[in-house]
Amino acid sequence: MDYDRNNVFARILRGEIPCKKVFEDDHVLAFHDINPQAPVHVLVIPKGAYVSFDDFSAKAAPAEVVALVRAVGAIARSLGLADPGYRILANHGRDSHQEVPHFHIHIFAGRPLGRMLERA
Ligand code: 5GP
């Protein structure tokens, strides 16, 4: 799948759509989800143009991978989530119901999060 430069997260990165920013560095932006599924629901995205985890894991430079992973951990710690805990999730493709075609990691926390997956 080609990267869509007009997807909503690309527009947030260009400052065309506002976001409630949590964290930013050279490679990463993080912000609160507009439709939170838990008391804490943060999205962590690379600034590079990657469609999904599949794309990012294959093509991102090592510095981008390290920055994203470090950012997720640092954000979770800064929000006080390491204890009692949190869940990270990244959807890729149709079966996962990925809606926005710019790679993002969800951080969920703030209540017991229940089962890992919906029953089939
Ligand atoms: P996906 O299903 O692609 O893994 O998750 C996309 C997420 O992006 C959803 O949780 C949705 O609520 C969030 N989202 C969609 N549009 C916007 C937006 O304009 N701003 C923010 N902050 N989140 C958005």
PDB file of C-alpha atoms and ligand atoms in Angstrom:
ATOM      1  CA  MET A   1       0.000   0.000   0.000  1.00  0.00           C
ATOM      2  CA  ASP A   2       1.371   3.428  -0.929  1.00  0.00           C
ATOM      3  CA  TYR A   3       1.577   6.048   1.806  1.00  0.00           C
ATOM      4  CA  ASP A   4      -1.321   8.537   1.688  1.00  0.00           C
ATOM      5  CA  ARG A   5       0.176  11.965   2.403  1.00  0.00           C
ATOM      6  CA  ASN A   6      -3.275  13.256   3.362  1.00  0.00           C
ATOM      7  CA  ASN A   7      -4.067  10.730   6.083  1.00  0.00           C
ATOM      8  CA  VAL A   8      -5.131  12.348   9.347  1.00  0.00           C
ATOM      9  CA  PHE A   9      -1.852  11.701  11.183  1.00  0.00           C
ATOM     10  CA  ALA A  10       0.182  13.165   8.306  1.00  0.00           C
ATOM     11  CA  ARG A  11      -2.007  16.250   8.622  1.00  0.00           C
ATOM     12  CA  ILE A  12      -1.434  16.369  12.398  1.00  0.00           C
ATOM     13  CA  LEU A  13       2.336  16.130  11.763  1.00  0.00           C
ATOM     14  CA  ARG A  14       2.106  19.092   9.346  1.00  0.00           C
ATOM     15  CA  GLY A  15       0.143  21.095  11.932  1.00  0.00           C
ATOM     16  CA  GLU A  16      -2.986  21.201   9.745  1.00  0.00           C
ATOM     17  CA  ILE A  17      -5.074  19.465  12.433  1.00  0.00           C
ATOM     18  CA  PRO A  18      -4.583  20.145  16.155  1.00  0.00           C
ATOM     19  CA  CYS A  19      -3.682  17.465  18.674  1.00  0.00           C
ATOM     20  CA  LYS A  20      -3.228  17.258  22.438  1.00  0.00           C
ATOM     21  CA  LYS A  21       0.514  16.657  22.404  1.00  0.00           C
ATOM     22  CA  VAL A  22       2.127  14.421  25.032  1.00  0.00           C
ATOM     23  CA  PHE A  23       5.674  14.121  23.649  1.00  0.00           C
ATOM     24  CA  GLU A  24       7.789  15.156  20.669  1.00  0.00           C
ATOM     25  CA  ASP A  25      11.384  14.665  19.539  1.00  0.00           C
ATOM     26  CA  ASP A  26      13.174  14.527  16.173  1.00  0.00           C
ATOM     27  CA  HIS A  27      11.598  11.197  15.174  1.00  0.00           C
ATOM     28  CA  VAL A  28       8.413  10.832  17.222  1.00  0.00           C
ATOM     29  CA  LEU A  29       5.151  12.607  18.063  1.00  0.00           C
ATOM     30  CA  ALA A  30       2.681  11.396  20.700  1.00  0.00           C
ATOM     31  CA  PHE A  31      -0.788  12.742  21.442  1.00  0.00           C
ATOM     32  CA  HIS A  32      -4.064  11.786  23.097  1.00  0.00           C
ATOM     33  CA  ASP A  33      -6.518   9.743  21.015  1.00  0.00           C
ATOM     34  CA  ILE A  34      -9.561  11.762  19.947  1.00  0.00           C
ATOM     35  CA  ASN A  35     -11.893   8.883  20.909  1.00  0.00           C
ATOM     36  CA  PRO A  36     -10.262   7.297  23.969  1.00  0.00           C
ATOM     37  CA  GLN A  37     -10.974   3.629  24.668  1.00  0.00           C
ATOM     38  CA  ALA A  38      -9.528   3.832  28.212  1.00  0.00           C
ATOM     39  CA  PRO A  39      -8.911   6.620  30.755  1.00  0.00           C
ATOM     40  CA  VAL A  40      -5.424   6.944  29.212  1.00  0.00           C
ATOM     41  CA  HIS A  41      -5.236   6.411  25.444  1.00  0.00           C
ATOM     42  CA  VAL A  42      -2.157   7.876  23.794  1.00  0.00           C
ATOM     43  CA  LEU A  43      -1.001   7.409  20.195  1.00  0.00           C
ATOM     44  CA  VAL A  44       2.732   7.339  19.470  1.00  0.00           C
ATOM     45  CA  ILE A  45       3.731   7.850  15.835  1.00  0.00           C
ATOM     46  CA  PRO A  46       6.961   8.105  13.873  1.00  0.00           C
ATOM     47  CA  LYS A  47       7.445  11.350  11.953  1.00  0.00           C
ATOM     48  CA  GLY A  48       8.503   9.337   8.909  1.00  0.00           C
ATOM     49  CA  ALA A  49       5.960   8.258   6.286  1.00  0.00           C
ATOM     50  CA  TYR A  50       5.228   4.619   7.182  1.00  0.00           C
ATOM     51  CA  VAL A  51       1.841   3.023   6.528  1.00  0.00           C
ATOM     52  CA  SER A  52       1.905   0.472   9.334  1.00  0.00           C
ATOM     53  CA  PHE A  53       4.097  -1.695  11.546  1.00  0.00           C
ATOM     54  CA  ASP A  54       4.787  -3.935   8.556  1.00  0.00           C
ATOM     55  CA  ASP A  55       6.191  -0.983   6.597  1.00  0.00           C
ATOM     56  CA  PHE A  56       8.023   0.571   9.576  1.00  0.00           C
ATOM     57  CA  SER A  57       9.644  -2.666  10.726  1.00  0.00           C
ATOM     58  CA  ALA A  58      10.957  -3.345   7.208  1.00  0.00           C
ATOM     59  CA  LYS A  59      12.097   0.140   6.165  1.00  0.00           C
ATOM     60  CA  ALA A  60      12.711   2.453   9.128  1.00  0.00           C
ATOM     61  CA  ALA A  61      16.272   3.444   9.974  1.00  0.00           C
ATOM     62  CA  PRO A  62      17.664   2.039  13.230  1.00  0.00           C
ATOM     63  CA  ALA A  63      17.560   5.512  14.811  1.00  0.00           C
ATOM     64  CA  GLU A  64      13.833   5.779  14.055  1.00  0.00           C
ATOM     65  CA  VAL A  65      13.108   2.341  15.545  1.00  0.00           C
ATOM     66  CA  VAL A  66      15.077   3.080  18.688  1.00  0.00           C
ATOM     67  CA  ALA A  67      13.475   6.501  19.073  1.00  0.00           C
ATOM     68  CA  LEU A  68       9.958   5.089  18.820  1.00  0.00           C
ATOM     69  CA  VAL A  69      10.541   2.263  21.285  1.00  0.00           C
ATOM     70  CA  ARG A  70      12.299   4.552  23.763  1.00  0.00           C
ATOM     71  CA  ALA A  71       9.519   7.122  23.425  1.00  0.00           C
ATOM     72  CA  VAL A  72       6.766   4.619  24.223  1.00  0.00           C
ATOM     73  CA  GLY A  73       8.535   3.559  27.400  1.00  0.00           C
ATOM     74  CA  ALA A  74       9.413   7.110  28.430  1.00  0.00           C
ATOM     75  CA  ILE A  75       5.853   8.354  27.846  1.00  0.00           C
ATOM     76  CA  ALA A  76       4.395   5.488  29.873  1.00  0.00           C
ATOM     77  CA  ARG A  77       6.812   6.188  32.734  1.00  0.00           C
ATOM     78  CA  SER A  78       6.172   9.947  32.583  1.00  0.00           C
ATOM     79  CA  LEU A  79       2.424   9.324  32.847  1.00  0.00           C
ATOM     80  CA  GLY A  80       2.961   7.048  35.854  1.00  0.00           C
ATOM     81  CA  LEU A  81       1.777   3.939  34.034  1.00  0.00           C
ATOM     82  CA  ALA A  82       4.610   1.484  34.700  1.00  0.00           C
ATOM     83  CA  ASP A  83       2.775   0.511  37.866  1.00  0.00           C
ATOM     84  CA  PRO A  84      -0.172  -0.440  37.738  1.00  0.00           C
ATOM     85  CA  GLY A  85       0.521  -1.212  34.089  1.00  0.00           C
ATOM     86  CA  TYR A  86      -0.528  -0.491  30.539  1.00  0.00           C
ATOM     87  CA  ARG A  87      -1.107  -2.158  27.173  1.00  0.00           C
ATOM     88  CA  ILE A  88       0.514  -1.270  23.859  1.00  0.00           C
ATOM     89  CA  LEU A  89      -1.084  -2.210  20.562  1.00  0.00           C
ATOM     90  CA  ALA A  90      -0.407  -1.626  16.869  1.00  0.00           C
ATOM     91  CA  ASN A  91      -2.892  -2.600  14.183  1.00  0.00           C
ATOM     92  CA  HIS A  92      -1.745  -3.598  10.715  1.00  0.00           C
ATOM     93  CA  GLY A  93      -4.106  -4.138   7.825  1.00  0.00           C
ATOM     94  CA  ARG A  94      -7.704  -5.191   7.303  1.00  0.00           C
ATOM     95  CA  ASP A  95      -8.107  -7.993   9.840  1.00  0.00           C
ATOM     96  CA  SER A  96      -6.791  -5.756  12.612  1.00  0.00           C
ATOM     97  CA  HIS A  97      -9.223  -2.927  11.690  1.00  0.00           C
ATOM     98  CA  GLN A  98      -6.405  -0.427  11.198  1.00  0.00           C
ATOM     99  CA  GLU A  99      -8.208   2.836  10.408  1.00  0.00           C
ATOM    100  CA  VAL A 100      -5.437   5.371   9.968  1.00  0.00           C
ATOM    101  CA  PRO A 101      -2.746   4.396   7.431  1.00  0.00           C
ATOM    102  CA  HIS A 102       0.177   5.972   9.278  1.00  0.00           C
ATOM    103  CA  PHE A 103       1.953   3.623  11.709  1.00  0.00           C
ATOM    104  CA  HIS A 104       0.963   4.256  15.319  1.00  0.00           C
ATOM    105  CA  ILE A 105       1.283   2.522  18.668  1.00  0.00           C
ATOM    106  CA  HIS A 106      -1.637   2.817  21.071  1.00  0.00           C
ATOM    107  CA  ILE A 107      -0.933   3.070  24.805  1.00  0.00           C
ATOM    108  CA  PHE A 108      -3.964   2.131  26.928  1.00  0.00           C
ATOM    109  CA  ALA A 109      -4.114   2.452  30.716  1.00  0.00           C
ATOM    110  CA  GLY A 110      -6.050   3.753  33.674  1.00  0.00           C
ATOM    111  CA  ARG A 111      -8.304   0.772  34.416  1.00  0.00           C
ATOM    112  CA  PRO A 112      -8.130  -3.032  34.299  1.00  0.00           C
ATOM    113  CA  LEU A 113      -7.952  -3.629  30.551  1.00  0.00           C
ATOM    114  CA  GLY A 114      -9.692  -6.976  30.320  1.00  0.00           C
ATOM    115  CA  ARG A 115      -9.052  -9.728  27.819  1.00  0.00           C
ATOM    116  CA  MET A 116      -6.312  -9.310  25.250  1.00  0.00           C
ATOM    117  CA  LEU A 117      -8.549 -10.087  22.265  1.00  0.00           C
ATOM    118  CA  GLU A 118     -12.233 -10.140  21.453  1.00  0.00           C
ATOM    119  CA  ARG A 119     -13.613 -13.690  21.263  1.00  0.00           C
ATOM    120  CA  ALA A 120     -14.048 -14.935  17.695  1.00  0.00           C
TER     121      ALA A 120
HETATM  122  P1  5GP B   1      -6.348   2.299  14.362  1.00  0.00           P
HETATM  123  O1  5GP B   1      -7.711   1.666  14.300  1.00  0.00           O
HETATM  124  O2  5GP B   1      -5.910   2.814  13.001  1.00  0.00           O
HETATM  125  O3  5GP B   1      -5.328   1.451  15.035  1.00  0.00           O
HETATM  126  O4  5GP B   1      -6.498   3.552  15.311  1.00  0.00           O
HETATM  127  C1  5GP B   1      -6.685   4.869  14.864  1.00  0.00           C
HETATM  128  C2  5GP B   1      -6.949   5.746  16.063  1.00  0.00           C
HETATM  129  O5  5GP B   1      -6.822   7.085  15.648  1.00  0.00           O
HETATM  130  C3  5GP B   1      -8.351   5.579  16.657  1.00  0.00           C
HETATM  131  O6  5GP B   1      -8.238   5.201  18.027  1.00  0.00           O
HETATM  132  C4  5GP B   1      -8.981   6.973  16.481  1.00  0.00           C
HETATM  133  O7  5GP B   1      -9.805   7.346  17.559  1.00  0.00           O
HETATM  134  C5  5GP B   1      -7.751   7.862  16.356  1.00  0.00           C
HETATM  135  N1  5GP B   1      -7.977   9.084  15.583  1.00  0.00           N
HETATM  136  C6  5GP B   1      -8.592   9.174  14.369  1.00  0.00           C
HETATM  137  N2  5GP B   1      -8.596  10.462  13.948  1.00  0.00           N
HETATM  138  C7  5GP B   1      -7.983  11.187  14.914  1.00  0.00           C
HETATM  139  C8  5GP B   1      -7.686  12.593  15.051  1.00  0.00           C
HETATM  140  O8  5GP B   1      -8.002  13.423  14.198  1.00  0.00           O
HETATM  141  N3  5GP B   1      -7.030  12.968  16.184  1.00  0.00           N
HETATM  142  C9  5GP B   1      -6.663  12.064  17.150  1.00  0.00           C
HETATM  143  N4  5GP B   1      -6.018  12.557  18.212  1.00  0.00           N
HETATM  144  N5  5GP B   1      -6.932  10.743  17.059  1.00  0.00           N
HETATM  145  C10 5GP B   1      -7.582  10.327  15.950  1.00  0.00           C
END
